[in-house]
Short mmCIF file of C-alpha atoms in Angstrom, two decimals:
data_model
loop_
_atom_site.label_atom_id
_atom_site.label_comp_id
_atom_site.label_asym_id
_atom_site.label_seq_id
_atom_site.Cartn_x
_atom_site.Cartn_y
_atom_site.Cartn_z
CA MET A 1 0.11 0.14 0.23
CA ALA A 2 2.91 2.42 1.05
CA VAL A 3 5.04 1.42 -2.35
CA SER A 4 1.88 2.40 -4.64
CA ASP A 5 1.21 5.74 -2.55
CA THR A 6 5.00 6.56 -2.92
CA MET A 7 4.87 5.66 -6.54
CA HIS A 8 1.37 7.60 -7.08
CA GLU A 9 2.86 10.48 -5.81
CA ARG A 10 5.90 10.25 -7.73
CA ARG A 11 4.11 10.22 -10.59
CA ILE A 12 2.00 13.20 -9.95
CA SER A 13 5.23 15.26 -8.78
CA LEU A 14 6.75 14.16 -12.17
CA LYS A 15 3.80 15.47 -14.00
CA LYS A 16 4.09 18.66 -12.02
CA ARG A 17 7.74 19.08 -12.87
CA PHE A 18 6.79 18.45 -16.63
CA LEU A 19 3.90 20.94 -16.57
CA ASN A 20 6.03 23.25 -14.72
CA TYR A 21 9.10 23.11 -17.39
CA PHE A 22 6.86 23.23 -20.37
CA ASN A 23 4.81 25.89 -18.87
CA ALA A 24 2.80 28.17 -21.58
CA GLU A 25 5.96 30.56 -23.04
CA ARG A 26 7.99 27.28 -23.45
CA ARG A 27 5.35 25.31 -25.39
CA LYS A 28 4.82 28.44 -27.83
CA LYS A 29 8.70 28.62 -28.03
CA LEU A 30 8.21 24.77 -29.14
CA TYR A 31 5.00 25.31 -31.47
CA THR A 32 6.98 27.96 -33.46
CA ILE A 33 9.87 25.73 -33.51
CA PHE A 34 8.16 22.88 -34.95
CA TYR A 35 6.28 25.05 -37.16
CA PHE A 36 9.14 26.17 -39.14
CA ILE A 37 10.83 22.56 -39.15
CA VAL A 38 7.74 21.19 -40.96
CA LEU A 39 7.70 24.19 -43.09
CA ALA A 40 11.50 23.81 -43.92
CA ALA A 41 11.16 20.24 -44.44
CA LEU A 42 8.10 21.03 -46.98
CA VAL A 43 10.11 23.73 -48.58
CA GLY A 44 13.04 20.83 -48.88
CA TYR A 45 11.38 18.17 -50.13
CA PHE A 46 9.71 20.50 -53.09
CA ILE A 47 13.08 21.98 -54.30
CA TYR A 48 14.52 18.05 -53.81
CA SER A 49 11.83 16.81 -55.96
CA LYS A 50 12.57 19.90 -58.50
CA ILE A 51 15.77 19.24 -58.86
CA LYS A 52 15.18 15.31 -59.38
CA LEU A 53 12.87 16.48 -62.25
CA LEU A 54 14.85 19.01 -63.72
CA PHE A 55 14.09 19.86 -67.11
CA THR A 56 11.68 16.82 -67.40
CA THR A 57 7.87 17.24 -68.19
CA PRO A 58 5.35 15.99 -65.55
CA PRO A 59 4.42 12.51 -65.18
CA THR A 60 1.71 11.92 -68.19
CA GLU A 61 0.67 8.38 -67.84
CA SER A 62 -3.14 7.83 -68.03
CA ILE A 63 -4.52 5.24 -65.81
CA ASP A 64 -7.90 3.56 -67.61
CA TYR A 65 -9.91 4.37 -64.55
CA ALA A 66 -13.08 2.84 -66.51
CA ALA A 67 -11.57 -0.56 -66.13
CA TYR A 68 -11.98 -0.53 -62.40
CA GLU A 69 -15.49 -0.90 -60.56
CA TRP A 70 -17.33 2.18 -60.31
CA TYR A 71 -17.18 2.51 -56.63
CA ILE A 72 -13.26 2.25 -56.61
CA ILE A 73 -12.98 4.66 -59.16
CA PRO A 74 -12.85 7.85 -56.72
CA TYR A 75 -10.47 6.07 -54.03
CA VAL A 76 -8.26 5.41 -57.11
CA TYR A 77 -8.08 8.65 -58.20
CA ILE A 78 -7.91 10.23 -54.96
CA ILE A 79 -5.19 8.32 -53.76
CA ASN A 80 -3.22 8.91 -56.91
CA TYR A 81 -3.67 12.78 -56.77
CA ILE A 82 -2.72 12.52 -53.10
CA LYS A 83 0.53 10.83 -54.47
CA HIS A 84 1.55 13.78 -57.05
CA ALA A 85 0.21 16.71 -55.17
CA TRP A 86 0.36 16.15 -51.43
CA ASN A 87 3.68 18.07 -50.94
CA SER A 88 2.74 21.30 -53.13
CA LEU A 89 -0.75 21.22 -51.60
CA LEU A 90 0.30 21.64 -47.91
CA LEU A 91 3.38 23.91 -48.78
CA ALA A 92 0.90 26.14 -50.49
CA PHE A 93 -1.91 25.70 -47.75
CA MET A 94 1.28 26.77 -45.08
CA LEU A 95 2.48 29.35 -47.39
CA SER A 96 -0.77 30.89 -47.72
CA GLY A 97 -0.67 31.05 -43.93
CA VAL A 98 2.79 32.41 -43.70
CA ILE A 99 1.91 35.38 -46.36
CA TYR A 100 -1.34 36.12 -44.54
CA GLU A 101 0.15 36.68 -41.26
CA PHE A 102 3.70 38.57 -42.53
CA VAL A 103 2.70 40.63 -45.02
CA PRO A 104 1.42 43.89 -44.32
CA THR A 105 -1.49 44.10 -46.37
CA THR A 106 -2.99 47.09 -44.47
CA SER A 107 -0.09 49.21 -45.78
CA ILE A 108 -0.16 47.39 -49.10
CA ARG A 109 -3.74 48.73 -49.67
CA LYS A 110 -2.44 52.16 -49.46
CA TRP A 111 0.19 51.77 -52.28
CA LEU A 112 -3.01 51.13 -54.78
CA GLY A 113 -4.48 54.90 -54.43
CA GLY A 114 -4.62 56.29 -57.51
CA GLY A 115 -5.71 55.75 -61.82
CA LYS A 116 -2.20 55.89 -62.86
CA PHE A 117 -1.18 53.18 -65.05
CA TYR A 118 1.23 51.51 -62.37
CA HIS A 119 -1.64 51.43 -59.98
CA TYR A 120 -3.09 48.88 -62.37
CA LEU A 121 0.19 46.81 -62.76
CA LEU A 122 0.60 47.20 -58.60
CA ALA A 123 -2.68 46.35 -58.16
CA ALA A 124 -2.39 42.97 -60.68
CA LEU A 125 0.83 42.17 -58.78
CA LEU A 126 -0.55 42.37 -54.94
CA ALA A 127 -3.53 40.72 -55.56
CA PRO A 128 -2.45 37.04 -55.44
CA ILE A 129 -0.70 37.96 -51.96
CA PHE A 130 -4.41 39.15 -50.29
CA VAL A 131 -5.63 35.48 -49.27
CA THR A 132 -8.78 36.38 -48.01
CA CYS A 133 -12.28 35.22 -47.05
CA SER A 134 -15.47 35.62 -48.69
CA CYS A 135 -16.48 38.04 -45.86
CA SER A 136 -13.32 39.90 -46.16
CA VAL A 137 -14.00 40.71 -50.21
CA ILE A 138 -16.36 44.08 -49.59
CA PRO A 139 -14.27 44.98 -46.84
CA VAL A 140 -10.81 45.34 -49.09
CA TYR A 141 -12.66 46.62 -52.10
CA VAL A 142 -14.11 49.54 -49.84
CA GLY A 143 -10.36 49.78 -48.56
CA ILE A 144 -9.08 50.22 -52.02
CA LEU A 145 -11.52 52.94 -52.70
CA ALA A 146 -10.81 54.67 -49.68
CA SER A 147 -7.26 55.03 -50.09
CA GLY A 148 -8.11 56.89 -53.30
CA ALA A 149 -7.56 53.96 -56.16
CA SER A 150 -10.11 54.31 -59.27
CA LEU A 151 -12.77 51.88 -59.81
CA GLY A 152 -10.39 50.32 -62.56
CA VAL A 153 -7.96 49.68 -60.41
CA ALA A 154 -10.41 47.88 -57.65
CA MET A 155 -11.42 45.69 -60.75
CA THR A 156 -8.01 44.97 -62.08
CA PHE A 157 -7.59 43.54 -58.38
CA PHE A 158 -10.75 41.99 -58.27
CA LEU A 159 -10.08 40.22 -61.38
CA MET A 160 -6.63 38.99 -60.68
CA ALA A 161 -7.19 37.80 -57.02
CA PRO A 162 -9.10 34.34 -57.60
CA ALA A 163 -7.28 33.95 -61.13
CA ALA A 164 -3.98 34.16 -59.66
CA ASN A 165 -3.82 33.45 -55.91
CA PHE A 166 -0.80 31.99 -54.25
CA ILE A 167 -2.27 28.55 -54.22
CA THR A 168 -3.59 28.48 -57.44
CA ILE A 169 -0.39 29.61 -59.24
CA LEU A 170 1.47 26.58 -57.35
CA MET A 171 -0.66 23.94 -58.00
CA THR A 172 -1.48 24.87 -61.70
CA GLY A 173 2.62 24.79 -62.16
CA GLU A 174 2.67 21.48 -59.95
CA TYR A 175 0.00 19.69 -61.45
CA ILE A 176 0.08 20.88 -64.67
CA GLY A 177 3.59 22.25 -65.59
CA TRP A 178 5.24 25.40 -64.83
CA ASN A 179 5.09 26.35 -68.71
CA LEU A 180 1.37 26.62 -68.63
CA GLY A 181 0.96 27.48 -65.11
CA LEU A 182 3.29 30.83 -66.03
CA TRP A 183 1.11 31.20 -68.97
CA ARG A 184 -2.01 31.35 -67.36
CA LEU A 185 -0.66 34.14 -64.78
CA ALA A 186 0.53 36.35 -67.41
CA TRP A 187 -2.13 36.31 -69.47
CA SER A 188 -4.35 36.82 -66.56
CA PHE A 189 -2.58 39.70 -65.96
CA VAL A 190 -2.96 41.18 -69.14
CA ALA A 191 -6.68 40.50 -69.03
CA ALA A 192 -7.05 42.37 -65.24
CA VAL A 193 -4.89 45.09 -66.42
CA LEU A 194 -6.77 45.89 -69.47
CA SER A 195 -10.27 45.19 -68.29
CA GLY A 196 -9.27 47.87 -65.51
CA ILE A 197 -7.68 50.70 -67.84
CA LEU A 198 -10.98 50.20 -70.21
CA PHE A 199 -13.28 50.32 -67.32
CA ASP A 200 -11.96 53.68 -66.18
CA ARG A 201 -12.98 55.17 -69.76
CA LEU A 202 -16.36 54.55 -69.20
CA ARG A 203 -18.41 57.30 -67.56
CA VAL A 204 -19.97 54.50 -65.19
CA SER A 205 -16.32 54.26 -63.38
CA ARG A 206 -16.42 58.07 -62.40
CA GLU A 207 -20.01 58.08 -61.35
CA LEU A 208 -19.40 55.41 -59.22
CA ARG A 209 -16.35 56.84 -57.67
CA ASN A 210 -18.25 60.00 -57.25
CA GLN A 211 -21.02 58.41 -55.29
CA TYR A 212 -18.45 56.73 -53.07
CA ASP A 213 -16.73 60.28 -52.22
CA LYS A 214 -20.02 61.25 -51.00
CA GLN A 215 -20.98 58.02 -49.20
CA TYR A 216 -17.59 56.77 -47.71
CA ALA A 217 -16.06 60.50 -46.69
CA THR A 218 -14.23 59.71 -43.60
CA THR A 219 -14.55 62.54 -40.68
CA GLY A 220 -12.79 63.04 -37.93
CA GLN A 221 -9.61 61.49 -36.46
CA VAL A 222 -9.39 57.47 -36.11
CA LYS A 223 -7.50 56.33 -33.09
CA ARG A 224 -5.23 53.18 -33.17
CA PHE A 225 -3.59 51.26 -30.53
CA GLU A 226 -0.79 48.63 -31.79
CA VAL A 227 0.27 45.82 -29.85
CA LYS A 228 3.82 44.65 -30.63
CA LYS A 229 3.26 41.19 -32.30
CA THR A 230 6.01 38.34 -31.15
CA ILE A 231 6.87 35.47 -33.37
CA HIS A 232 4.65 33.10 -31.46
CA ASP A 233 1.96 35.15 -31.82
CA ARG A 234 2.61 35.20 -35.61
CA VAL A 235 3.27 31.71 -36.19
CA GLU A 236 -0.07 31.02 -33.75
CA THR A 237 -2.01 33.33 -36.20
CA ALA A 238 -0.28 31.59 -39.44
CA TYR A 239 -0.97 27.82 -38.27
CA LYS A 240 -4.54 28.75 -37.24
CA PHE A 241 -5.24 30.43 -40.61
CA THR A 242 -3.77 27.93 -42.55
CA LEU A 243 -5.88 24.83 -40.67
CA ASP A 244 -8.66 27.17 -41.45
CA ILE A 245 -8.36 27.26 -44.87
CA MET A 246 -7.65 23.77 -45.06
CA LYS A 247 -11.10 22.93 -43.45
CA ASN A 248 -12.35 25.32 -45.84
CA ILE A 249 -11.07 24.03 -49.06
CA LEU A 250 -10.15 20.22 -48.25
CA PRO A 251 -14.01 18.72 -48.07
CA ARG A 252 -14.93 20.89 -51.27
CA LEU A 253 -11.51 19.40 -53.06
CA LEU A 254 -12.52 16.01 -51.82
CA LEU A 255 -15.78 16.13 -53.62
CA GLY A 256 -14.85 17.88 -56.99
CA LEU A 257 -12.19 15.06 -57.35
CA VAL A 258 -15.22 12.34 -56.69
CA ALA A 259 -17.29 14.21 -59.41
CA VAL A 260 -13.97 14.32 -61.86
CA SER A 261 -12.95 10.73 -61.33
CA PHE A 262 -16.45 9.88 -62.68
CA LEU A 263 -15.97 12.01 -65.78
CA ILE A 264 -12.63 11.03 -66.40
CA ALA A 265 -13.64 7.25 -66.48
CA TYR A 266 -16.46 7.75 -68.48
CA ILE A 267 -16.32 10.35 -71.05
CA PRO A 268 -14.80 8.50 -73.87
CA ASP A 269 -11.22 9.81 -75.16
CA GLU A 270 -12.82 10.62 -78.65
CA TRP A 271 -15.01 13.26 -77.18
CA ILE A 272 -11.96 15.19 -75.29
CA THR A 273 -9.87 14.84 -79.05
CA THR A 274 -12.86 15.94 -81.09
CA TYR A 275 -14.27 18.68 -79.04
CA PHE A 276 -11.14 20.26 -77.12
CA THR A 277 -8.10 20.51 -79.77
CA GLY A 278 -7.90 23.06 -82.21
CA PHE A 279 -9.40 26.46 -82.44
CA VAL A 280 -12.93 24.66 -82.17
CA GLY A 281 -11.98 23.27 -78.82
CA ILE A 282 -10.12 26.89 -77.45
CA VAL A 283 -13.61 28.51 -78.20
CA ILE A 284 -15.64 25.93 -76.51
CA ALA A 285 -13.14 25.87 -73.64
CA ALA A 286 -13.41 29.54 -72.88
CA LEU A 287 -17.29 29.08 -73.33
CA LEU A 288 -17.27 26.49 -70.65
CA GLY A 289 -14.44 27.59 -68.46
CA GLY A 290 -16.46 30.56 -66.93
CA PRO A 291 -20.19 29.26 -66.41
CA LEU A 292 -18.66 25.64 -65.22
CA TYR A 293 -17.75 27.31 -61.96
CA THR A 294 -15.56 24.98 -60.76
CA PRO A 295 -13.56 25.46 -57.28
CA THR A 296 -9.92 26.47 -58.96
CA LEU A 297 -8.08 22.98 -57.20
CA VAL A 298 -10.63 20.58 -59.02
CA GLU A 299 -10.39 22.79 -61.96
CA ILE A 300 -6.72 22.17 -62.18
CA VAL A 301 -7.40 18.50 -61.63
CA MET A 302 -10.12 18.29 -64.47
CA THR A 303 -7.77 19.91 -66.51
CA ARG A 304 -4.85 17.62 -66.14
CA SER A 305 -6.81 14.72 -66.31
CA PHE A 306 -8.43 15.96 -69.58
CA ILE A 307 -4.82 16.82 -70.93
CA LEU A 308 -3.95 13.19 -70.37
CA LYS A 309 -6.87 11.82 -72.44
CA GLY A 310 -5.89 14.29 -75.29
CA MET A 311 -6.58 18.06 -74.85
CA ASP A 312 -4.04 20.10 -76.06
CA ASN A 313 -2.31 22.32 -73.91
CA ALA A 314 -3.56 25.54 -75.76
CA THR A 315 -7.40 24.48 -75.08
CA ALA A 316 -6.17 23.65 -71.60
CA LEU A 317 -5.08 27.40 -71.32
CA SER A 318 -8.29 28.46 -72.43
CA PHE A 319 -10.57 26.44 -70.09
CA MET A 320 -8.35 27.46 -67.22
CA MET A 321 -8.49 31.43 -68.43
CA GLY A 322 -12.26 31.39 -67.75
CA GLN A 323 -12.34 31.91 -64.18
CA PRO A 324 -13.13 35.76 -64.01
CA TYR A 325 -16.46 35.50 -65.73
CA ASP A 326 -18.12 32.68 -64.03
CA PHE A 327 -21.94 33.45 -63.50
CA VAL A 328 -21.97 33.13 -59.99
CA SER A 329 -19.31 35.98 -59.20
CA MET A 330 -21.19 38.23 -61.85
CA VAL A 331 -24.08 39.15 -59.42
CA PRO A 332 -22.43 40.18 -56.27
CA ASN A 333 -19.99 42.16 -58.89
CA SER A 334 -22.40 43.92 -60.60
CA LYS A 335 -23.38 45.65 -57.45
CA TYR A 336 -19.53 47.26 -57.46
CA PHE A 337 -19.34 47.85 -60.76
CA LYS A 338 -22.64 47.88 -62.31
CA TRP A 339 -23.87 45.26 -65.07
CA LYS A 340 -21.78 47.72 -67.74
CA GLY A 341 -18.49 46.74 -65.74
CA VAL A 342 -19.59 42.98 -65.61
CA LEU A 343 -20.08 42.68 -69.62
CA LEU A 344 -16.84 44.96 -70.48
CA TYR A 345 -14.42 42.39 -68.27
CA SER A 346 -16.37 39.33 -69.15
CA ILE A 347 -16.03 40.39 -72.69
CA VAL A 348 -12.19 41.19 -72.19
CA SER A 349 -11.46 37.97 -70.48
CA PHE A 350 -13.48 35.66 -72.75
CA VAL A 351 -11.41 37.40 -75.74
CA ILE A 352 -8.27 37.21 -73.81
CA SER A 353 -9.11 33.58 -73.13
CA ILE A 354 -8.82 32.79 -76.79
CA LEU A 355 -5.93 35.04 -78.20
CA SER A 356 -4.05 33.72 -75.22
CA ALA A 357 -4.86 30.00 -76.15
CA VAL A 358 -3.99 30.75 -80.09
CA VAL A 359 -0.93 32.43 -79.33
CA TYR A 360 0.28 29.40 -77.39
CA ALA A 361 -0.89 27.62 -79.98
CA LEU A 362 0.93 29.30 -83.05
CA ILE A 363 4.50 29.34 -80.61
CA TYR A 364 4.16 25.57 -79.66
CA LYS A 365 3.12 24.85 -83.01
CA ILE A 366 0.02 23.28 -82.05
CA PRO A 367 -2.40 22.59 -85.02
CA LEU A 368 -5.36 24.73 -85.17
CA MET B 1 -16.98 44.61 -11.32
CA LYS B 2 -14.90 46.99 -14.23
CA GLU B 3 -17.16 47.06 -17.56
CA LEU B 4 -16.15 47.15 -20.94
CA THR B 5 -17.59 47.15 -24.32
CA ILE B 6 -15.93 45.49 -27.01
CA ILE B 7 -16.82 46.09 -30.91
CA ILE B 8 -16.02 43.28 -33.35
CA GLY B 9 -15.96 44.53 -37.27
CA GLY B 10 -16.76 42.13 -39.79
CA GLY B 11 -17.68 42.35 -43.44
CA LEU B 12 -21.25 41.25 -43.14
CA ASP B 13 -24.42 42.43 -40.55
CA THR B 14 -23.88 39.73 -38.62
CA TYR B 15 -21.16 37.57 -37.26
CA CYS B 16 -19.34 35.61 -39.70
CA ILE B 17 -17.32 32.78 -38.57
CA ASN B 18 -14.11 34.78 -37.95
CA CYS B 19 -16.04 37.57 -36.05
CA SER B 20 -17.60 34.58 -34.07
CA LYS B 21 -14.14 33.47 -33.60
CA THR B 22 -12.26 36.53 -32.55
CA ARG B 23 -15.32 37.12 -29.95
CA ASP B 24 -14.57 33.63 -28.44
CA VAL B 25 -10.80 34.65 -28.02
CA VAL B 26 -12.17 37.53 -26.28
CA LYS B 27 -14.47 35.93 -24.06
CA LYS B 28 -11.51 32.90 -22.90
CA VAL B 29 -9.22 35.80 -22.52
CA VAL B 30 -11.35 37.08 -20.16
CA GLU B 31 -12.71 34.17 -18.31
CA LYS B 32 -9.18 33.11 -17.72
CA LYS B 33 -7.44 36.19 -17.05
CA PHE B 34 -9.91 39.10 -16.23
CA PRO B 35 -12.82 37.19 -14.38
CA ASP B 36 -13.67 40.56 -12.59
CA VAL B 37 -14.43 42.12 -15.71
CA HIS B 38 -17.49 42.34 -17.46
CA ILE B 39 -17.87 42.59 -21.35
CA ASP B 40 -20.45 43.60 -23.63
CA PHE B 41 -20.27 42.81 -27.09
CA ASP B 42 -21.18 44.76 -29.90
CA HIS B 43 -21.27 44.20 -33.96
CA ILE B 44 -20.40 46.47 -36.78
CA ASN B 45 -20.62 46.03 -40.50
CA ILE B 46 -17.30 47.75 -41.37
CA SER B 47 -17.86 48.21 -45.20
CA ARG B 48 -21.31 50.47 -44.29
CA PRO B 49 -20.68 54.02 -44.75
CA GLU B 50 -21.26 55.02 -41.17
CA SER B 51 -18.44 52.63 -40.21
CA ILE B 52 -15.98 53.92 -42.82
CA SER B 53 -17.19 57.65 -42.22
CA LYS B 54 -15.97 56.82 -38.19
CA TYR B 55 -13.21 54.43 -38.26
CA GLY B 56 -11.78 54.61 -42.08
CA PRO B 57 -11.49 51.42 -44.13
CA MET B 58 -10.65 48.46 -42.20
CA LEU B 59 -9.98 44.80 -42.70
CA PRO B 60 -12.10 42.25 -40.82
CA PRO B 61 -12.06 41.01 -38.19
CA CYS B 62 -11.27 43.93 -36.10
CA ILE B 63 -11.90 44.93 -32.14
CA ILE B 64 -12.59 48.57 -31.33
CA ILE B 65 -12.21 49.39 -27.70
CA GLN B 66 -13.40 52.95 -26.70
CA ASP B 67 -13.84 54.18 -30.40
CA THR B 68 -9.75 53.07 -30.76
CA ILE B 69 -8.77 50.32 -33.52
CA VAL B 70 -6.84 47.90 -31.50
CA HIS B 71 -6.82 44.75 -33.77
CA GLU B 72 -7.80 43.97 -37.19
CA GLY B 73 -6.90 41.70 -40.14
CA SER B 74 -6.99 38.30 -38.52
CA ILE B 75 -8.23 36.85 -35.34
CA PRO B 76 -6.30 37.78 -32.51
CA THR B 77 -4.27 35.37 -30.58
CA GLU B 78 -4.76 35.62 -26.79
CA SER B 79 -1.79 36.81 -25.99
CA ILE B 80 -2.82 39.51 -27.90
CA VAL B 81 -5.95 40.11 -26.52
CA GLU B 82 -4.95 39.69 -22.97
CA LYS B 83 -2.08 42.65 -24.02
CA ILE B 84 -4.84 44.83 -25.39
CA LEU B 85 -7.02 44.33 -22.21
CA GLU B 86 -4.17 44.77 -19.72
CA HIS B 87 -3.60 48.38 -21.85
CA PHE B 88 -7.47 49.20 -21.39
CA LEU B 89 -8.31 47.94 -18.15
CA LYS B 90 -5.17 49.13 -16.09
#
């Protein structure tokens, strides 16, 4: 009895000493170290895999999913996806957390004020680093306008943010190939800047600006209190953001992968080679790319699978460029840019989708 | 018992997920570190003209105490909220 009591006391005392040693402060330090170790490991593995595959194209093996039982297809497809994409997907999620916390978006917003040519370029360049949730879209928009930006600059920002956010760029490059990924980025940039510049030439842009100036005039001095954040605070915020974004995106991605797996298994290859190649394919892809309204990560997977089934790269580019004119975003966007603005950017994006694909086809000698 | 009104600002008229999480962090810190303080929560839509006129543009979720913007753009950590409350309750 006495022995067991002593053992029990010793166990409690050990537990107390353990908890005393690993107090909140030390635990925070350990979490920070662990976070950076995981990040470094992911970046390291990413670089290692790049060196290993230096100058080689992504794997192009095509699995015949139709050969499997229907209920096995999603399982095989998802496993195959995870095998290829786990590193870049995890890295993208973690880096989005780092960008969210470590890039000073509040001050960057102020750089966009104005309607000069370089403001459009800045808006398009900075949009990818604003990782925002859906409820932040309006405040970010209002913030850009409040910094003195023209409506066209705000439009450039809004078109570029979903088309070329950090996760999209990384996943397109990694899963489809950096050649196509960079083409997509460059042409999305052109479409966003051109739409913004053209929109500012319309009278509706100036009317909206005047309306905004009357409605949102700031009165009085705003007081601010700044707390100095420690590195541990920043890591905690970045980590929580990463978790939130994963919880938000992964279930939708999984559902999308299930849907895409059936599409890939049962769509005949001849359909793809007939309707998704050449100039006709480019136009059909541009027409479908927007209205389909697939989540970006699913769209990337779908595009790669279509490429493996015979879609040419030019058509793939046109298909992926359709994001800005999806029907679902048009309604809320009409509130900020009116229907004239929505129509303008839809036409510009559609034309640029086709143009970019045709230029790509001509350069890489893909038959049109 | 001390009293303090904390305004949580978000992009919607009601509490979104991020605003709710921000409110929960504040509640947790008050329960743990400031048990003798009573907090009243209020919520504003920071994209409304009246909010912009008063506070200027902000990024959600944000926290406003006594007409002062004390945090914006992310869900704060417990230690940040603790420092903020220490400042306003001293």
